[in-house]
CSV table of C-alpha atoms in Angstrom, one decimal:
chain,number,residue,atom,x,y,z
A,1,MET,CA,34.2,35.2,-32.5
A,2,THR,CA,31.2,36.8,-34.1
A,3,ALA,CA,31.0,35.6,-37.7
A,4,ALA,CA,28.6,35.3,-40.6
A,5,GLN,CA,28.4,32.8,-43.4
A,6,LEU,CA,26.1,34.2,-46.0
A,7,PRO,CA,25.1,32.9,-49.5
A,8,ASP,CA,27.4,33.8,-52.3
A,9,SER,CA,27.8,33.0,-56.0
A,10,GLN,CA,30.7,31.5,-57.9
A,11,ALA,CA,33.2,33.7,-59.5
A,12,ARG,CA,33.9,33.6,-63.3
A,13,SER,CA,37.4,32.3,-64.1
A,14,ASP,CA,38.2,35.5,-66.1
A,15,GLU,CA,37.7,37.8,-63.1
A,16,PRO,CA,40.8,39.0,-61.1
A,17,ALA,CA,41.3,37.1,-57.9
A,18,ILE,CA,42.4,38.2,-54.4
A,19,ASN,CA,45.8,36.7,-54.2
A,20,GLU,CA,47.1,37.8,-50.8
A,21,ASP,CA,46.0,38.7,-47.3
A,22,GLY,CA,45.5,42.4,-46.7
A,23,PRO,CA,43.0,45.3,-46.7
A,24,LEU,CA,40.0,45.6,-49.0
A,25,VAL,CA,37.9,48.7,-49.2
A,26,VAL,CA,34.3,48.3,-50.3
A,27,ASP,CA,32.1,51.5,-50.6
A,28,GLY,CA,34.3,53.2,-48.0
A,29,ARG,CA,34.3,50.3,-45.6
A,30,GLU,CA,37.7,48.8,-44.9
A,31,LEU,CA,38.1,45.1,-44.3
A,32,CYS,CA,41.0,42.8,-43.5
A,33,VAL,CA,41.1,39.9,-45.9
A,34,ARG,CA,42.2,36.4,-44.8
A,35,ILE,CA,42.6,33.7,-47.5
A,36,SER,CA,42.1,30.1,-46.7
A,37,SER,CA,42.7,27.1,-49.0
A,38,ARG,CA,40.3,25.1,-46.8
A,39,ARG,CA,37.4,27.5,-47.1
A,40,ARG,CA,34.7,27.1,-49.7
A,41,ARG,CA,32.4,30.0,-48.8
A,42,LEU,CA,33.0,33.6,-47.8
A,43,GLY,CA,32.5,34.7,-44.2
A,44,LEU,CA,32.6,37.9,-42.2
A,45,THR,CA,33.8,38.5,-38.7
A,46,VAL,CA,33.1,41.7,-36.7
A,47,GLU,CA,36.0,41.9,-34.2
A,48,ARG,CA,35.5,43.3,-30.7
A,49,ASP,CA,37.2,46.5,-31.8
A,50,ARG,CA,34.6,46.9,-34.6
A,51,SER,CA,37.1,46.1,-37.3
A,52,LEU,CA,35.9,43.7,-40.1
A,53,THR,CA,37.7,40.5,-41.3
A,54,LEU,CA,36.6,39.0,-44.6
A,55,HIS,CA,37.4,35.3,-44.9
A,56,VAL,CA,37.7,34.1,-48.5
A,57,PRO,CA,38.5,30.8,-50.3
A,58,GLN,CA,41.6,30.5,-52.4
A,59,GLY,CA,41.0,32.0,-55.9
A,60,CYS,CA,38.1,34.2,-54.8
A,61,SER,CA,37.5,37.1,-57.2
A,62,ILE,CA,37.6,40.7,-56.1
A,63,ARG,CA,34.1,41.2,-57.6
A,64,ARG,CA,32.7,38.3,-55.7
A,65,ALA,CA,34.1,39.5,-52.4
A,66,GLU,CA,32.8,43.1,-53.0
A,67,ARG,CA,29.3,41.8,-53.8
A,68,PHE,CA,29.3,39.6,-50.7
A,69,VAL,CA,30.3,42.6,-48.5
A,70,ARG,CA,27.5,44.8,-50.0
A,71,ASP,CA,24.9,42.0,-49.6
A,72,SER,CA,26.0,41.7,-45.9
A,73,GLY,CA,25.5,45.4,-45.1
A,74,GLU,CA,22.5,44.9,-42.8
A,75,TRP,CA,24.2,42.1,-40.9
A,76,ILE,CA,27.4,44.1,-40.4
A,77,GLY,CA,25.3,47.0,-39.1
A,78,ASP,CA,23.5,44.8,-36.6
A,79,LYS,CA,26.7,43.2,-35.3
A,80,THR,CA,28.6,46.4,-35.1
A,81,ARG,CA,25.9,48.0,-33.0
A,82,LEU,CA,25.9,44.9,-30.7
A,83,SER,CA,29.7,45.2,-30.5
A,84,ASP,CA,29.4,48.8,-29.4
A,85,GLU,CA,27.0,48.0,-26.7
A,86,ARG,CA,29.3,45.3,-25.3
A,87,ARG,CA,32.5,47.3,-25.6
A,88,GLN,CA,31.1,50.2,-23.5
A,89,LEU,CA,30.9,47.8,-20.5
A,90,HIS,CA,34.6,46.9,-20.5
A,91,PRO,CA,36.2,48.5,-17.4
A,92,VAL,CA,39.1,50.9,-17.4
A,93,ARG,CA,41.9,50.7,-14.9
A,94,THR,CA,44.2,53.2,-13.2
A,95,LEU,CA,46.8,50.7,-12.2
A,96,ARG,CA,47.1,52.3,-8.8
A,97,ASP,CA,48.0,50.7,-5.5
A,98,GLY,CA,45.1,48.6,-4.1
A,99,GLU,CA,43.3,48.1,-7.4
A,100,ILE,CA,41.7,44.7,-8.0
A,101,HIS,CA,42.8,42.5,-10.9
A,102,ARG,CA,41.8,39.0,-11.9
A,103,TYR,CA,43.8,35.9,-12.8
A,104,LEU,CA,42.0,32.6,-13.6
A,105,GLY,CA,38.8,34.0,-12.2
A,106,ARG,CA,40.2,35.0,-8.8
A,107,ASP,CA,40.7,38.5,-7.5
A,108,TYR,CA,44.2,39.8,-6.6
A,109,ARG,CA,45.0,43.2,-5.2
A,110,LEU,CA,47.7,45.3,-6.9
A,111,LEU,CA,50.5,46.2,-4.5
A,112,VAL,CA,53.0,49.0,-5.6
A,113,VAL,CA,56.4,48.3,-4.1
A,114,GLY,CA,60.0,49.5,-4.3
A,115,ASP,CA,62.7,47.8,-6.3
A,116,GLU,CA,64.2,46.1,-3.3
A,117,GLU,CA,60.8,44.6,-2.3
A,118,ASN,CA,60.1,42.8,-5.6
A,119,GLY,CA,62.8,40.1,-5.0
A,120,ASP,CA,64.2,37.9,-7.7
A,121,GLU,CA,61.5,35.3,-8.3
A,122,GLY,CA,58.0,34.7,-7.1
A,123,PRO,CA,55.9,31.6,-6.6
A,124,ASP,CA,54.4,32.1,-10.1
A,125,GLY,CA,57.8,31.3,-11.5
A,126,SER,CA,58.3,34.6,-13.3
A,127,THR,CA,61.9,35.7,-13.9
A,128,ALA,CA,61.9,37.6,-17.2
A,129,THR,CA,59.5,40.3,-16.1
A,130,LEU,CA,60.3,41.5,-12.6
A,131,ALA,CA,58.2,44.6,-12.8
A,132,VAL,CA,55.1,42.6,-12.0
A,133,LYS,CA,55.0,39.4,-9.9
A,134,LEU,CA,52.3,37.4,-8.1
A,135,VAL,CA,53.6,36.9,-4.5
A,136,ALA,CA,51.5,35.8,-1.5
A,137,GLY,CA,48.2,36.6,-3.2
A,138,ARG,CA,49.2,40.1,-4.3
A,139,LEU,CA,50.2,41.4,-7.8
A,140,ARG,CA,53.3,43.3,-6.9
A,141,MET,CA,54.3,46.1,-9.3
A,142,ASP,CA,57.5,48.1,-9.2
A,143,CYS,CA,56.8,51.7,-8.1
A,144,CYS,CA,58.9,53.2,-11.0
A,145,VAL,CA,56.8,51.2,-13.5
A,146,ALA,CA,53.5,52.2,-11.8
A,147,ALA,CA,54.4,55.9,-12.1
A,148,GLU,CA,53.8,55.7,-15.9
A,149,PRO,CA,50.3,54.2,-16.8
A,150,ALA,CA,51.3,53.1,-20.3
A,151,ILE,CA,54.4,51.4,-19.1
A,152,ALA,CA,52.5,49.9,-16.2
A,153,LYS,CA,49.9,48.5,-18.6
A,154,LYS,CA,52.5,46.9,-20.8
A,155,ALA,CA,54.2,45.4,-17.7
A,156,LEU,CA,51.0,43.9,-16.4
A,157,ALA,CA,50.0,42.6,-19.9
A,158,ASP,CA,53.5,41.0,-20.2
A,159,TRP,CA,52.9,39.3,-16.9
A,160,TYR,CA,49.5,37.9,-18.1
A,161,ILE,CA,51.3,36.7,-21.3
A,162,GLN,CA,54.0,34.9,-19.4
A,163,ALA,CA,51.7,33.5,-16.7
A,164,GLY,CA,49.0,32.5,-19.2
A,165,GLN,CA,51.6,30.8,-21.6
A,166,ARG,CA,52.8,28.7,-18.7
A,167,TRP,CA,49.3,27.8,-17.5
A,168,VAL,CA,47.9,26.8,-20.8
A,169,GLN,CA,50.6,24.4,-21.8
A,170,GLY,CA,49.0,20.9,-22.0
A,171,ARG,CA,45.5,22.4,-21.8
A,172,LEU,CA,44.9,21.9,-25.5
A,173,GLN,CA,45.6,18.2,-25.8
A,174,PRO,CA,42.4,16.9,-24.2
A,175,TRP,CA,40.2,19.2,-26.4
A,176,ALA,CA,42.2,18.2,-29.5
A,177,ALA,CA,41.6,14.5,-28.7
A,178,ARG,CA,37.9,15.0,-28.2
A,179,MET,CA,37.5,16.7,-31.6
A,180,ASP,CA,40.1,14.4,-33.3
A,181,VAL,CA,42.2,17.3,-34.5
A,182,PRO,CA,46.0,17.8,-34.2
A,183,GLU,CA,47.1,19.6,-31.1
A,184,ALA,CA,47.9,23.2,-32.1
A,185,THR,CA,50.8,25.4,-31.0
A,186,VAL,CA,49.5,28.0,-28.5
A,187,GLN,CA,50.5,31.7,-28.3
A,188,VAL,CA,49.4,34.3,-25.8
A,189,ARG,CA,49.5,37.9,-27.1
A,190,ASP,CA,47.4,41.0,-27.6
A,191,LEU,CA,44.5,40.3,-30.0
A,192,GLY,CA,42.8,43.7,-29.7
A,193,HIS,CA,39.2,42.8,-28.6
A,194,ARG,CA,39.2,39.1,-29.6
A,195,TRP,CA,39.5,36.4,-27.1
A,196,GLY,CA,41.3,34.0,-29.4
A,197,SER,CA,42.0,33.0,-33.0
A,198,TYR,CA,43.0,30.0,-35.0
A,199,ARG,CA,45.4,30.0,-38.0
A,200,SER,CA,46.5,27.1,-40.1
A,201,GLY,CA,49.9,27.1,-41.6
A,202,SER,CA,53.3,25.5,-41.8
A,203,VAL,CA,53.1,24.5,-38.1
A,204,VAL,CA,51.6,21.1,-37.6
A,205,GLY,CA,48.2,21.5,-36.0
A,206,GLY,CA,48.1,25.2,-36.7
A,207,VAL,CA,48.4,28.0,-34.1
A,208,VAL,CA,45.8,29.0,-31.5
A,209,SER,CA,46.4,32.5,-30.2
A,210,LEU,CA,44.8,33.7,-27.0
A,211,HIS,CA,44.4,37.2,-25.8
A,212,TRP,CA,46.3,37.9,-22.5
A,213,ALA,CA,43.0,39.2,-21.1
A,214,THR,CA,41.5,35.8,-21.5
A,215,PHE,CA,43.4,34.7,-18.4
A,216,GLN,CA,41.3,36.9,-16.2
A,217,LEU,CA,38.3,34.6,-17.0
A,218,PRO,CA,37.3,31.7,-14.8
A,219,ILE,CA,39.0,28.5,-15.9
A,220,HIS,CA,35.9,26.9,-17.4
A,221,LEU,CA,35.5,29.9,-19.7
A,222,ILE,CA,39.2,29.8,-20.7
A,223,ASP,CA,38.7,26.1,-21.6
A,224,TYR,CA,35.7,27.2,-23.7
A,225,VAL,CA,37.8,29.7,-25.7
A,226,VAL,CA,40.5,27.1,-26.2
A,227,ALA,CA,38.0,24.5,-27.5
A,228,HIS,CA,36.2,27.2,-29.6
A,229,GLU,CA,39.4,28.0,-31.4
A,230,LEU,CA,40.6,24.4,-31.8
A,231,ALA,CA,37.4,23.4,-33.5
A,232,HIS,CA,38.5,25.7,-36.4
A,233,ALA,CA,41.3,23.2,-37.2
A,234,ARG,CA,38.5,21.1,-38.7
A,235,VAL,CA,35.8,23.5,-39.6
A,236,SER,CA,36.2,27.1,-40.8
A,237,GLY,CA,33.6,29.7,-39.9
A,238,HIS,CA,30.8,29.3,-37.5
A,239,GLY,CA,28.2,27.4,-39.5
A,240,PRO,CA,26.1,24.4,-38.3
A,241,ALA,CA,28.9,21.9,-38.9
A,242,TYR,CA,31.2,24.0,-36.7
A,243,TRP,CA,28.7,24.1,-33.8
A,244,ARG,CA,27.9,20.4,-34.1
A,245,LEU,CA,31.6,19.6,-33.8
A,246,LEU,CA,32.1,21.9,-30.8
A,247,GLY,CA,28.9,20.5,-29.2
A,248,ARG,CA,30.1,17.0,-29.4
A,249,ALA,CA,33.3,17.9,-27.6
A,250,LEU,CA,31.6,20.4,-25.2
A,251,PRO,CA,27.9,19.7,-24.8
A,252,GLU,CA,27.4,22.9,-22.7
A,253,ALA,CA,29.0,25.1,-25.4
A,254,GLY,CA,25.8,27.1,-26.0
A,255,ARG,CA,25.5,27.9,-22.3
A,256,LEU,CA,29.2,28.8,-22.0
A,257,LYS,CA,29.0,31.1,-25.0
A,258,SER,CA,26.2,33.0,-23.3
A,259,GLU,CA,28.2,33.1,-20.1
A,260,LEU,CA,31.3,34.4,-21.9
A,261,ASP,CA,29.3,37.1,-23.6
A,262,GLU,CA,28.0,38.3,-20.2
A,263,VAL,CA,31.2,37.8,-18.0
A,264,GLY,CA,33.5,39.0,-20.8
A,265,ARG,CA,31.9,42.4,-20.7
A,266,ARG,CA,33.5,43.0,-17.3
A,267,VAL,CA,37.0,41.9,-18.2
A,268,TRP,CA,39.7,44.5,-18.5
A,269,MET,CA,41.0,44.6,-22.1
A,270,GLY,CA,43.8,47.1,-21.4
A,271,ASP,CA,41.9,50.4,-21.4
A,272,LEU,CA,43.3,53.0,-19.0
A,273,ALA,CA,41.7,55.9,-17.1
A,274,TYR,CA,44.4,58.7,-17.2
C-alpha cells in the first residue's frame, strides 16, 4: 500500500510507448509495470517483499517512465529501507502442535490430529480442505500434513483463503455505498507481502484481492484494508484526492493506517522456521 506520486513531464508523441504490463529494467533496477487507462500520472509502489511496481497511464513512453524511476531513486531507497525494517518483525512459524494462530483477531491453538479425528465437516463450514479445520476453538490439522512444513503451510493458507472468502462476502457493499463506487468482486489469495490490491477490468466494479494473511487481523483492520482498496475504484494512487475520499467514508482512516502498520508487523505472512 506504500506508493508515490511524483512530478513527471509529458512524453513526445514520437517516442515509443509502453504497450503491455510486464517487467521494466532501469539502471539495473527491475520494476513490474501496470498500465491503467484511468491514470494520468506515474506512480510507484514498494511492495512488502521489496519489489517495485510502476503504475503508468495508457500511452506512456518508455523514456518518460525511465526518467520518472531515476528521479524517484531517493524515495525508493527510503521506502525500501522502511520495508526492510518492518519485514524483519514478521514472525515465523513451525506449524507444530500447540502453536498459536490468529483468525479475525482471535487466538486459536493448533491441534495436530489423526485422520479419523478430523471428521467430515466443522463448524466453520469447510468441506473442500479437510487437512485444516476450525473445531471447538482449535485449528485441527491432519498429522500427515503437519509432518511436512511446506505442505502444512499450504494447507493452513488454503484454510484462511476459504474461511476468509466466506467471511468477507457482503462486507464490501457498505463501503462501496459510502464511497459511491460499484461493489467489486472479492478474491482471497496469496499477495506476497501486500495486504490487498484493486484492479479494474472487464468485471463490473473491478476486483479487490485480499491476502489470506489479512484475516489474522482484527475485524476493524480488515475493514480498513477493504475500504482502502475499494477507494481505488474511484481514485488511482495515494494522492490527496484518494485520502479525502477514504477519509469521508472512514474518518479514522489515518489512525487505522498507523495501527495496521504496527499490528501488521506481527502477522504471520507464511514464513517457516525449518
